[in-house]
PDB file of C-alpha atoms in Angstrom:
ATOM      1  CA  MET A  65     -23.918  16.362  18.819  1.00  0.00           C
ATOM      2  CA  ASP A  66     -23.584  19.137  16.244  1.00  0.00           C
ATOM      3  CA  ARG A  67     -21.221  19.092  13.261  1.00  0.00           C
ATOM      4  CA  LYS A  68     -18.486  21.047  15.051  1.00  0.00           C
ATOM      5  CA  GLU A  69     -18.470  18.667  18.028  1.00  0.00           C
ATOM      6  CA  LEU A  70     -18.393  15.682  15.644  1.00  0.00           C
ATOM      7  CA  LEU A  71     -15.399  17.086  13.751  1.00  0.00           C
ATOM      8  CA  ILE A  72     -13.560  17.810  17.011  1.00  0.00           C
ATOM      9  CA  SER A  73     -14.292  14.273  18.230  1.00  0.00           C
ATOM     10  CA  LEU A  74     -13.006  12.743  14.980  1.00  0.00           C
ATOM     11  CA  TRP A  75      -9.885  14.908  15.114  1.00  0.00           C
ATOM     12  CA  LEU A  76      -9.185  13.843  18.723  1.00  0.00           C
ATOM     13  CA  LEU A  77      -9.739  10.190  17.791  1.00  0.00           C
ATOM     14  CA  ALA A  78      -7.278  10.493  14.901  1.00  0.00           C
ATOM     15  CA  LEU A  79      -4.782  12.255  17.142  1.00  0.00           C
ATOM     16  CA  SER A  80      -5.060   9.521  19.762  1.00  0.00           C
ATOM     17  CA  PHE A  81      -4.138   6.904  17.163  1.00  0.00           C
ATOM     18  CA  GLN A  82      -0.915   8.800  16.515  1.00  0.00           C
ATOM     19  CA  PHE A  83       0.209   8.096  20.052  1.00  0.00           C
ATOM     20  CA  CYS A  84      -0.933   4.466  20.050  1.00  0.00           C
ATOM     21  CA  LYS A  85       1.713   3.090  17.742  1.00  0.00           C
ATOM     22  CA  THR A  86       2.002  -0.634  17.396  1.00  0.00           C
ATOM     23  CA  THR A  87       5.343  -2.140  18.196  1.00  0.00           C
ATOM     24  CA  THR A  88       6.830  -4.784  15.984  1.00  0.00           C
ATOM     25  CA  ASN A  89       8.352  -7.876  17.450  1.00  0.00           C
ATOM     26  CA  ARG A  90      11.382  -8.605  15.333  1.00  0.00           C
ATOM     27  CA  ASP A  91      12.026 -12.170  16.353  1.00  0.00           C
ATOM     28  CA  SER A  92      14.228 -14.536  14.337  1.00  0.00           C
ATOM     29  CA  THR A  93      11.447 -15.295  11.830  1.00  0.00           C
ATOM     30  CA  THR A  94      11.027 -11.658  10.785  1.00  0.00           C
ATOM     31  CA  ILE A  95      14.745 -11.031  10.338  1.00  0.00           C
ATOM     32  CA  GLN A  96      14.573 -13.186   7.189  1.00  0.00           C
ATOM     33  CA  LYS A  97      14.473 -11.362   3.892  1.00  0.00           C
ATOM     34  CA  VAL A  98      11.201 -11.582   2.032  1.00  0.00           C
ATOM     35  CA  SER A  99      11.121 -13.805  -1.075  1.00  0.00           C
ATOM     36  CA  LEU A 100       7.575 -12.904  -2.221  1.00  0.00           C
ATOM     37  CA  ILE A 101       4.935 -10.255  -1.567  1.00  0.00           C
ATOM     38  CA  VAL A 102       1.296 -11.254  -2.062  1.00  0.00           C
ATOM     39  CA  VAL A 103      -1.410  -8.594  -2.289  1.00  0.00           C
ATOM     40  CA  ASN A 104      -5.003  -9.837  -2.116  1.00  0.00           C
ATOM     41  CA  LYS A 105      -7.153  -6.944  -3.285  1.00  0.00           C
ATOM     42  CA  SER A 106     -10.488  -8.435  -2.164  1.00  0.00           C
ATOM     43  CA  ALA A 107      -9.204  -9.051   1.362  1.00  0.00           C
ATOM     44  CA  ARG A 108      -7.262  -5.757   1.375  1.00  0.00           C
ATOM     45  CA  THR A 109      -4.110  -7.520   2.603  1.00  0.00           C
ATOM     46  CA  LEU A 110      -0.402  -7.513   1.828  1.00  0.00           C
ATOM     47  CA  SER A 111       1.574 -10.564   3.009  1.00  0.00           C
ATOM     48  CA  LEU A 112       5.340 -10.899   3.242  1.00  0.00           C
ATOM     49  CA  VAL A 113       6.519 -14.435   2.523  1.00  0.00           C
ATOM     50  CA  ALA A 114       9.933 -16.049   3.108  1.00  0.00           C
ATOM     51  CA  GLY A 115      10.127 -19.486   1.516  1.00  0.00           C
ATOM     52  CA  ASN A 116       6.838 -21.154   2.480  1.00  0.00           C
ATOM     53  CA  GLN A 117       6.300 -19.078   5.626  1.00  0.00           C
ATOM     54  CA  VAL A 118       4.110 -15.983   5.860  1.00  0.00           C
ATOM     55  CA  LEU A 119       6.105 -13.579   8.029  1.00  0.00           C
ATOM     56  CA  ARG A 120       3.619 -10.728   8.295  1.00  0.00           C
ATOM     57  CA  THR A 121       0.233  -9.709   6.916  1.00  0.00           C
ATOM     58  CA  TYR A 122      -0.886  -6.082   6.813  1.00  0.00           C
ATOM     59  CA  ARG A 123      -4.241  -4.432   6.097  1.00  0.00           C
ATOM     60  CA  VAL A 124      -3.966  -2.034   3.160  1.00  0.00           C
ATOM     61  CA  SER A 125      -5.786   0.686   1.278  1.00  0.00           C
ATOM     62  CA  LEU A 126      -5.828   0.459  -2.498  1.00  0.00           C
ATOM     63  CA  GLY A 127      -6.868   2.559  -5.482  1.00  0.00           C
ATOM     64  CA  GLU A 128     -10.263   4.236  -5.312  1.00  0.00           C
ATOM     65  CA  ASP A 129     -11.673   1.606  -7.739  1.00  0.00           C
ATOM     66  CA  PRO A 130      -9.587  -1.337  -6.533  1.00  0.00           C
ATOM     67  CA  ILE A 131     -11.172  -4.602  -7.640  1.00  0.00           C
ATOM     68  CA  PRO A 132     -11.143  -4.380 -11.440  1.00  0.00           C
ATOM     69  CA  PRO A 133      -7.558  -4.591 -12.731  1.00  0.00           C
ATOM     70  CA  LYS A 134      -5.797  -1.420 -13.820  1.00  0.00           C
ATOM     71  CA  GLU A 135      -6.425  -0.726 -17.510  1.00  0.00           C
ATOM     72  CA  GLN A 136      -5.100   2.759 -18.119  1.00  0.00           C
ATOM     73  CA  GLU A 137      -3.505   5.799 -16.606  1.00  0.00           C
ATOM     74  CA  GLY A 138      -5.822   7.708 -14.291  1.00  0.00           C
ATOM     75  CA  ASP A 139      -8.391   4.935 -13.693  1.00  0.00           C
ATOM     76  CA  LYS A 140      -7.466   4.806  -9.960  1.00  0.00           C
ATOM     77  CA  ARG A 141      -7.280   1.011 -10.076  1.00  0.00           C
ATOM     78  CA  THR A 142      -4.662  -1.231  -8.528  1.00  0.00           C
ATOM     79  CA  PRO A 143      -3.101  -3.566 -11.118  1.00  0.00           C
ATOM     80  CA  GLU A 144      -3.174  -7.369 -11.047  1.00  0.00           C
ATOM     81  CA  GLY A 145      -0.370  -9.655 -12.095  1.00  0.00           C
ATOM     82  CA  LEU A 146       3.193 -10.646 -11.323  1.00  0.00           C
ATOM     83  CA  TYR A 147       5.692  -7.830 -10.913  1.00  0.00           C
ATOM     84  CA  LYS A 148       8.954  -7.073  -9.067  1.00  0.00           C
ATOM     85  CA  ILE A 149      10.101  -4.456  -6.586  1.00  0.00           C
ATOM     86  CA  ILE A 150      12.354  -2.258  -8.717  1.00  0.00           C
ATOM     87  CA  SER A 151      13.119   0.719  -6.482  1.00  0.00           C
ATOM     88  CA  LYS A 152      13.221   1.885  -2.884  1.00  0.00           C
ATOM     89  CA  SER A 153      12.946   5.515  -1.863  1.00  0.00           C
ATOM     90  CA  GLU A 154      12.870   7.347   1.439  1.00  0.00           C
ATOM     91  CA  THR A 155      12.070  10.671  -0.228  1.00  0.00           C
ATOM     92  CA  SER A 156       8.762  11.240  -1.976  1.00  0.00           C
ATOM     93  CA  SER A 157       5.349  12.795  -1.338  1.00  0.00           C
ATOM     94  CA  TYR A 158       4.455   9.716   0.708  1.00  0.00           C
ATOM     95  CA  TYR A 159       6.296   8.137   3.617  1.00  0.00           C
ATOM     96  CA  LYS A 160       8.862   5.837   1.972  1.00  0.00           C
ATOM     97  CA  ASN A 161       7.995   3.667  -1.004  1.00  0.00           C
ATOM     98  CA  LEU A 162       8.806   0.528  -2.928  1.00  0.00           C
ATOM     99  CA  GLY A 163       8.421   0.871  -6.694  1.00  0.00           C
ATOM    100  CA  ILE A 164       6.545  -1.893  -8.533  1.00  0.00           C
ATOM    101  CA  SER A 165       7.480  -2.893 -12.110  1.00  0.00           C
ATOM    102  CA  TYR A 166       4.030  -2.057 -13.472  1.00  0.00           C
ATOM    103  CA  PRO A 167       3.352  -2.177 -16.390  1.00  0.00           C
ATOM    104  CA  ASN A 168       4.675  -5.627 -17.282  1.00  0.00           C
ATOM    105  CA  ALA A 169       4.758  -7.070 -20.837  1.00  0.00           C
ATOM    106  CA  SER A 170       1.138  -8.282 -20.783  1.00  0.00           C
ATOM    107  CA  ASP A 171      -0.080  -4.915 -19.397  1.00  0.00           C
ATOM    108  CA  LEU A 172       1.759  -3.135 -22.225  1.00  0.00           C
ATOM    109  CA  GLU A 173       0.296  -5.483 -24.868  1.00  0.00           C
ATOM    110  CA  ARG A 174      -3.260  -5.048 -23.548  1.00  0.00           C
ATOM    111  CA  ALA A 175      -2.856  -1.270 -23.452  1.00  0.00           C
ATOM    112  CA  LYS A 176      -1.490  -1.264 -26.997  1.00  0.00           C
ATOM    113  CA  LEU A 177      -4.506  -3.264 -28.223  1.00  0.00           C
ATOM    114  CA  ASP A 178      -6.873  -0.908 -26.353  1.00  0.00           C
ATOM    115  CA  ARG A 179      -4.911   2.138 -27.599  1.00  0.00           C
ATOM    116  CA  VAL A 180      -4.512   3.557 -24.099  1.00  0.00           C
ATOM    117  CA  ASN A 181      -1.630   4.604 -21.876  1.00  0.00           C
ATOM    118  CA  PRO A 182      -1.287   1.830 -19.234  1.00  0.00           C
ATOM    119  CA  GLY A 183      -0.046   4.258 -16.582  1.00  0.00           C
ATOM    120  CA  SER A 184       2.948   3.724 -14.310  1.00  0.00           C
ATOM    121  CA  ASP A 185       4.426   4.721 -10.963  1.00  0.00           C
ATOM    122  CA  ILE A 186       2.606   2.097  -8.865  1.00  0.00           C
ATOM    123  CA  LYS A 187       4.112   1.828  -5.380  1.00  0.00           C
ATOM    124  CA  ILE A 188       3.749   0.360  -1.923  1.00  0.00           C
ATOM    125  CA  HIS A 189       3.922   3.398   0.347  1.00  0.00           C
ATOM    126  CA  GLY A 190       3.077   4.900   3.707  1.00  0.00           C
ATOM    127  CA  LEU A 191       0.794   7.867   4.280  1.00  0.00           C
ATOM    128  CA  LYS A 192       1.088  11.227   2.544  1.00  0.00           C
ATOM    129  CA  ASN A 193       3.768  13.325   4.219  1.00  0.00           C
ATOM    130  CA  GLY A 194       2.243  15.357   7.034  1.00  0.00           C
ATOM    131  CA  TYR A 195      -0.707  12.969   7.421  1.00  0.00           C
ATOM    132  CA  GLY A 196       0.941  10.149   9.369  1.00  0.00           C
ATOM    133  CA  PHE A 197      -1.338  10.928  12.323  1.00  0.00           C
ATOM    134  CA  TRP A 198      -4.170   9.170  10.460  1.00  0.00           C
ATOM    135  CA  GLY A 199      -2.421   5.852  11.169  1.00  0.00           C
ATOM    136  CA  ARG A 200      -4.764   2.912  10.773  1.00  0.00           C
ATOM    137  CA  LEU A 201      -7.750   5.165  10.105  1.00  0.00           C
ATOM    138  CA  HIS A 202      -6.628   5.449   6.476  1.00  0.00           C
ATOM    139  CA  ARG A 203      -7.844   1.870   5.950  1.00  0.00           C
ATOM    140  CA  TRP A 204     -11.482   2.912   6.239  1.00  0.00           C
ATOM    141  CA  ILE A 205     -11.501   3.859   2.560  1.00  0.00           C
ATOM    142  CA  ASP A 206      -9.570   3.048  -0.604  1.00  0.00           C
ATOM    143  CA  TRP A 207      -7.916   6.353  -1.401  1.00  0.00           C
ATOM    144  CA  THR A 208      -4.807   5.891  -3.546  1.00  0.00           C
ATOM    145  CA  ASN A 209      -4.472   6.412  -7.298  1.00  0.00           C
ATOM    146  CA  GLY A 210      -3.736   2.688  -7.713  1.00  0.00           C
ATOM    147  CA  CYS A 211      -0.963   2.196  -5.185  1.00  0.00           C
ATOM    148  CA  ILE A 212      -0.919   0.005  -2.069  1.00  0.00           C
ATOM    149  CA  ALA A 213      -0.848   1.993   1.186  1.00  0.00           C
ATOM    150  CA  VAL A 214       0.095   0.949   4.729  1.00  0.00           C
ATOM    151  CA  THR A 215       0.781   2.902   7.920  1.00  0.00           C
ATOM    152  CA  ASN A 216       4.163   4.587   8.281  1.00  0.00           C
ATOM    153  CA  ALA A 217       5.241   2.156  11.019  1.00  0.00           C
ATOM    154  CA  GLU A 218       4.317  -0.777   8.761  1.00  0.00           C
ATOM    155  CA  MET A 219       6.178   0.846   5.867  1.00  0.00           C
ATOM    156  CA  ASP A 220       9.322   1.033   8.013  1.00  0.00           C
ATOM    157  CA  GLU A 221       9.148  -2.709   8.576  1.00  0.00           C
ATOM    158  CA  ILE A 222       8.306  -3.582   4.966  1.00  0.00           C
ATOM    159  CA  TYR A 223      11.066  -1.290   3.671  1.00  0.00           C
ATOM    160  CA  ASP A 224      13.662  -3.062   5.831  1.00  0.00           C
ATOM    161  CA  LEU A 225      12.531  -6.599   5.000  1.00  0.00           C
ATOM    162  CA  VAL A 226      11.994  -6.390   1.233  1.00  0.00           C
ATOM    163  CA  PRO A 227      15.041  -6.441  -1.057  1.00  0.00           C
ATOM    164  CA  LEU A 228      15.069  -5.125  -4.613  1.00  0.00           C
ATOM    165  CA  GLN A 229      13.878  -7.606  -7.264  1.00  0.00           C
ATOM    166  CA  THR A 230      11.475  -9.301  -4.818  1.00  0.00           C
ATOM    167  CA  PRO A 231       8.511 -10.689  -6.790  1.00  0.00           C
ATOM    168  CA  ILE A 232       5.087  -9.238  -5.951  1.00  0.00           C
ATOM    169  CA  ARG A 233       1.893 -11.007  -6.939  1.00  0.00           C
ATOM    170  CA  ILE A 234      -1.198  -8.792  -6.936  1.00  0.00           C
ATOM    171  CA  GLU A 235      -4.392 -10.808  -7.149  1.00  0.00           C
ATOM    172  CA  LYS A 236      -8.106 -10.159  -7.075  1.00  0.00           C
TER     173      LYS A 236
END
């Protein structure tokens, strides 16, 4: 198979995923509002928790250098710590997003000691607008600038279930 045939095959595979959307079963357990989000960077997962029950777990893509904690603006790392969901937006460069309260007080103190800008604008979001056809294929690599990315269909569900001020724990 030459390079052109390979690229055509990959494009057709990506296109086929666009039409194979997963459906979500919104039974009585998923109607509950989320009380905690847990992101495990090593496992590349985001879990929605209500009380003591895990409602859903999603596979995610993270920053390009995801495992070390974020130290400064532009390091393409996903932060670690306890934060809150502080905003919800349906209009941005990416399909919907939930804003995370990074940097927190300890991030700011560490950055001050290191004399660096800690960065900001960390979000949970869907795929870049116009690239939703990649679907689950985006999980093959960590590609964000430090954010947490899911498919657009997953972002719809997360967006509906997560209220503002929900705590989010991001751990190694």
